[in-house]
């Protein structure tokens, strides 16, 4: 007998350097909400959309790459705010290229209204969508987008 197993889609939410200081860090650019607020928003959004999340933050490039590797085979999608590594890290791009699911890149600030060195993101070369300048609501928008896409794929199967 074939059993009907309903698998909940898993989304990894990865945050890069200095995002642990949200709330304290340049509030005029990043707002007053903390990383805990971001995590709460992601968990609430995921719950409403019927997906599961794993939430991480690291200040270390190699640790972010390890989490991307960990997502392979476990997650259907990644939300990533690579922070300053967006503009410098070919290694994070390469790691994301090894991941077979959807990728949403989030920036709390509008990187295109800021210094020119922030205008280019290596990660955007792999991202299925880029959300920039919506504040922490960008994470909610990303999870909603990914959950919808994953559901429509699931229904097509
Ligand atoms: C950021 C934008 C980056 O340029 C910056 O280095 C960050 C945060 C954002 O969320 O707006 O650390 O990714």
Coordinates of C-alpha atoms and ligand atoms in Angstrom, one line a residue:
X1 CA 0.0 0.0 0.0
X2 CA 1.3 3.4 -0.9
X3 CA 0.9 5.8 2.0
X4 CA 0.0 9.4 1.5
X5 CA 2.8 11.3 3.2
X6 CA 2.5 15.1 3.2
X7 CA 5.9 16.7 3.4
X8 CA 6.2 20.3 4.7
X9 CA 8.5 22.3 2.5
X10 CA 11.6 23.6 4.3
X11 CA 13.0 27.1 3.7
X12 CA 16.4 28.1 5.1
X13 CA 16.6 31.7 6.1
X14 CA 20.3 32.8 6.2
X15 CA 21.6 36.1 7.4
X16 CA 25.1 37.5 7.0
X17 CA 27.5 39.7 9.0
X18 CA 26.4 42.4 11.3
X19 CA 22.7 41.6 11.0
X20 CA 22.9 40.3 14.6
X21 CA 23.2 44.0 15.4
X22 CA 19.9 45.0 13.8
X23 CA 18.1 47.5 16.0
X24 CA 21.4 49.0 17.2
X25 CA 23.1 49.2 13.9
X26 CA 22.5 52.4 11.8
X27 CA 18.8 52.5 12.6
X28 CA 18.3 55.3 10.1
X29 CA 19.2 52.8 7.4
X30 CA 18.0 49.4 8.8
X31 CA 15.2 50.5 11.2
X32 CA 14.7 49.7 14.8
X33 CA 13.7 46.1 14.6
X34 CA 16.1 43.4 15.9
X35 CA 17.1 40.1 14.4
X36 CA 14.8 38.5 16.8
X37 CA 11.9 40.5 15.3
X38 CA 13.0 39.3 11.8
X39 CA 13.0 35.7 13.1
X40 CA 9.5 36.1 14.7
X41 CA 8.2 37.6 11.4
X42 CA 9.7 34.8 9.4
X43 CA 8.2 32.1 11.7
X44 CA 4.8 33.7 11.7
X45 CA 4.8 34.1 7.9
X46 CA 6.0 30.5 7.4
X47 CA 3.3 29.2 9.8
X48 CA 0.6 31.1 7.8
X49 CA 2.0 29.7 4.5
X50 CA 2.3 26.2 5.7
X51 CA 6.1 25.9 5.3
X52 CA 8.8 25.2 7.8
X53 CA 11.9 27.4 8.3
X54 CA 15.4 27.1 9.8
X55 CA 16.7 30.5 10.7
X56 CA 20.5 31.3 10.9
X57 CA 22.8 34.3 11.2
X58 CA 26.6 34.3 11.0
X59 CA 29.3 36.8 10.8
X60 CA 31.6 34.2 9.1
X61 CA 31.6 33.6 5.4
X62 CA 32.6 29.9 5.7
X63 CA 29.7 29.3 8.2
X64 CA 27.2 30.7 5.7
X65 CA 28.7 28.5 3.0
X66 CA 28.3 25.5 5.4
X67 CA 24.7 26.3 6.0
X68 CA 24.1 26.6 2.2
X69 CA 25.7 23.1 1.8
X70 CA 23.5 21.9 4.7
X71 CA 20.4 23.1 2.8
X72 CA 21.2 20.8 -0.1
X73 CA 18.8 17.9 0.0
X74 CA 17.0 19.3 3.1
X75 CA 15.5 22.6 1.9
X76 CA 13.3 23.5 -1.1
X77 CA 14.3 27.2 -0.9
X78 CA 16.7 29.6 0.6
X79 CA 16.0 33.2 1.7
X80 CA 19.4 34.9 2.0
X81 CA 20.5 38.3 3.2
X82 CA 24.2 37.9 2.5
X83 CA 24.8 41.5 3.9
X84 CA 28.2 42.8 2.8
X85 CA 29.1 39.4 1.3
X86 CA 26.6 40.2 -1.4
X87 CA 29.1 42.6 -2.9
X88 CA 32.3 40.5 -2.4
X89 CA 31.7 36.8 -2.1
X90 CA 32.1 34.6 -5.2
X91 CA 32.3 31.7 -2.7
X92 CA 28.7 32.2 -1.5
X93 CA 27.6 32.5 -5.1
X94 CA 29.4 29.3 -5.9
X95 CA 27.7 27.5 -3.0
X96 CA 24.3 28.7 -4.0
X97 CA 25.0 27.4 -7.6
X98 CA 25.3 23.9 -6.0
X99 CA 21.8 24.3 -4.4
X100 CA 19.0 23.0 -6.6
X101 CA 16.0 24.9 -5.1
X102 CA 14.7 28.5 -5.2
X103 CA 16.7 31.4 -3.9
X104 CA 15.3 34.7 -2.7
X105 CA 17.8 37.5 -2.0
X106 CA 16.7 40.1 0.6
X107 CA 18.2 43.4 1.5
X108 CA 16.5 45.5 4.2
X109 CA 17.8 48.7 2.7
X110 CA 17.6 49.8 -1.0
X111 CA 21.1 48.9 -2.0
X112 CA 20.6 50.9 -5.3
X113 CA 20.1 54.1 -3.4
X114 CA 23.3 53.7 -1.5
X115 CA 27.1 53.8 -2.2
X116 CA 28.0 52.5 -5.6
X117 CA 29.9 49.5 -4.2
X118 CA 26.6 48.2 -2.9
X119 CA 24.9 48.3 -6.3
X120 CA 26.4 45.0 -7.5
X121 CA 25.5 41.7 -5.8
X122 CA 27.2 38.4 -6.9
X123 CA 24.3 36.5 -5.2
X124 CA 21.8 38.2 -7.6
X125 CA 23.4 36.1 -10.4
X126 CA 21.8 33.1 -8.8
X127 CA 18.7 34.6 -7.1
X128 CA 15.2 33.8 -8.4
X129 CA 14.0 37.1 -6.9
X130 CA 15.6 40.1 -5.2
X131 CA 13.8 42.2 -2.7
X132 CA 15.6 45.4 -1.6
X133 CA 14.4 48.4 0.3
X134 CA 11.2 47.0 1.9
X135 CA 12.7 46.9 5.4
X136 CA 12.3 43.7 7.3
X137 CA 9.0 43.1 5.4
X138 CA 11.2 41.9 2.6
X139 CA 11.6 38.6 4.5
X140 CA 7.8 38.2 4.7
X141 CA 7.5 39.0 0.9
X142 CA 10.3 36.5 0.1
X143 CA 8.7 33.7 2.2
X144 CA 5.2 34.3 0.7
X145 CA 6.7 34.3 -2.8
X146 CA 8.6 31.1 -2.2
X147 CA 5.7 29.3 -0.5
X148 CA 3.4 30.2 -3.4
X149 CA 5.9 29.0 -6.0
X150 CA 6.5 25.7 -4.1
X151 CA 2.8 25.1 -3.7
X152 CA 2.2 25.6 -7.4
X153 CA 5.0 23.2 -8.3
X154 CA 3.6 20.7 -5.9
X155 CA 0.2 20.9 -7.5
X156 CA 1.6 20.4 -11.0
X157 CA 3.3 17.2 -9.9
Ligands
LIG1 C1 22.2 44.8 3.6 C2 22.9 45.8 2.6 C3 24.4 45.5 2.5 O1 24.9 46.4 1.6 C4 25.0 45.7 3.8 O2 26.4 45.4 3.8 C5 24.3 44.9 4.9 C6 22.9 44.8 4.9 C7 20.7 45.1 3.8 O3 20.0 44.2 4.3 O4 20.2 46.2 3.4 O5 25.0 44.5 5.8 O6 22.3 43.5 3.0

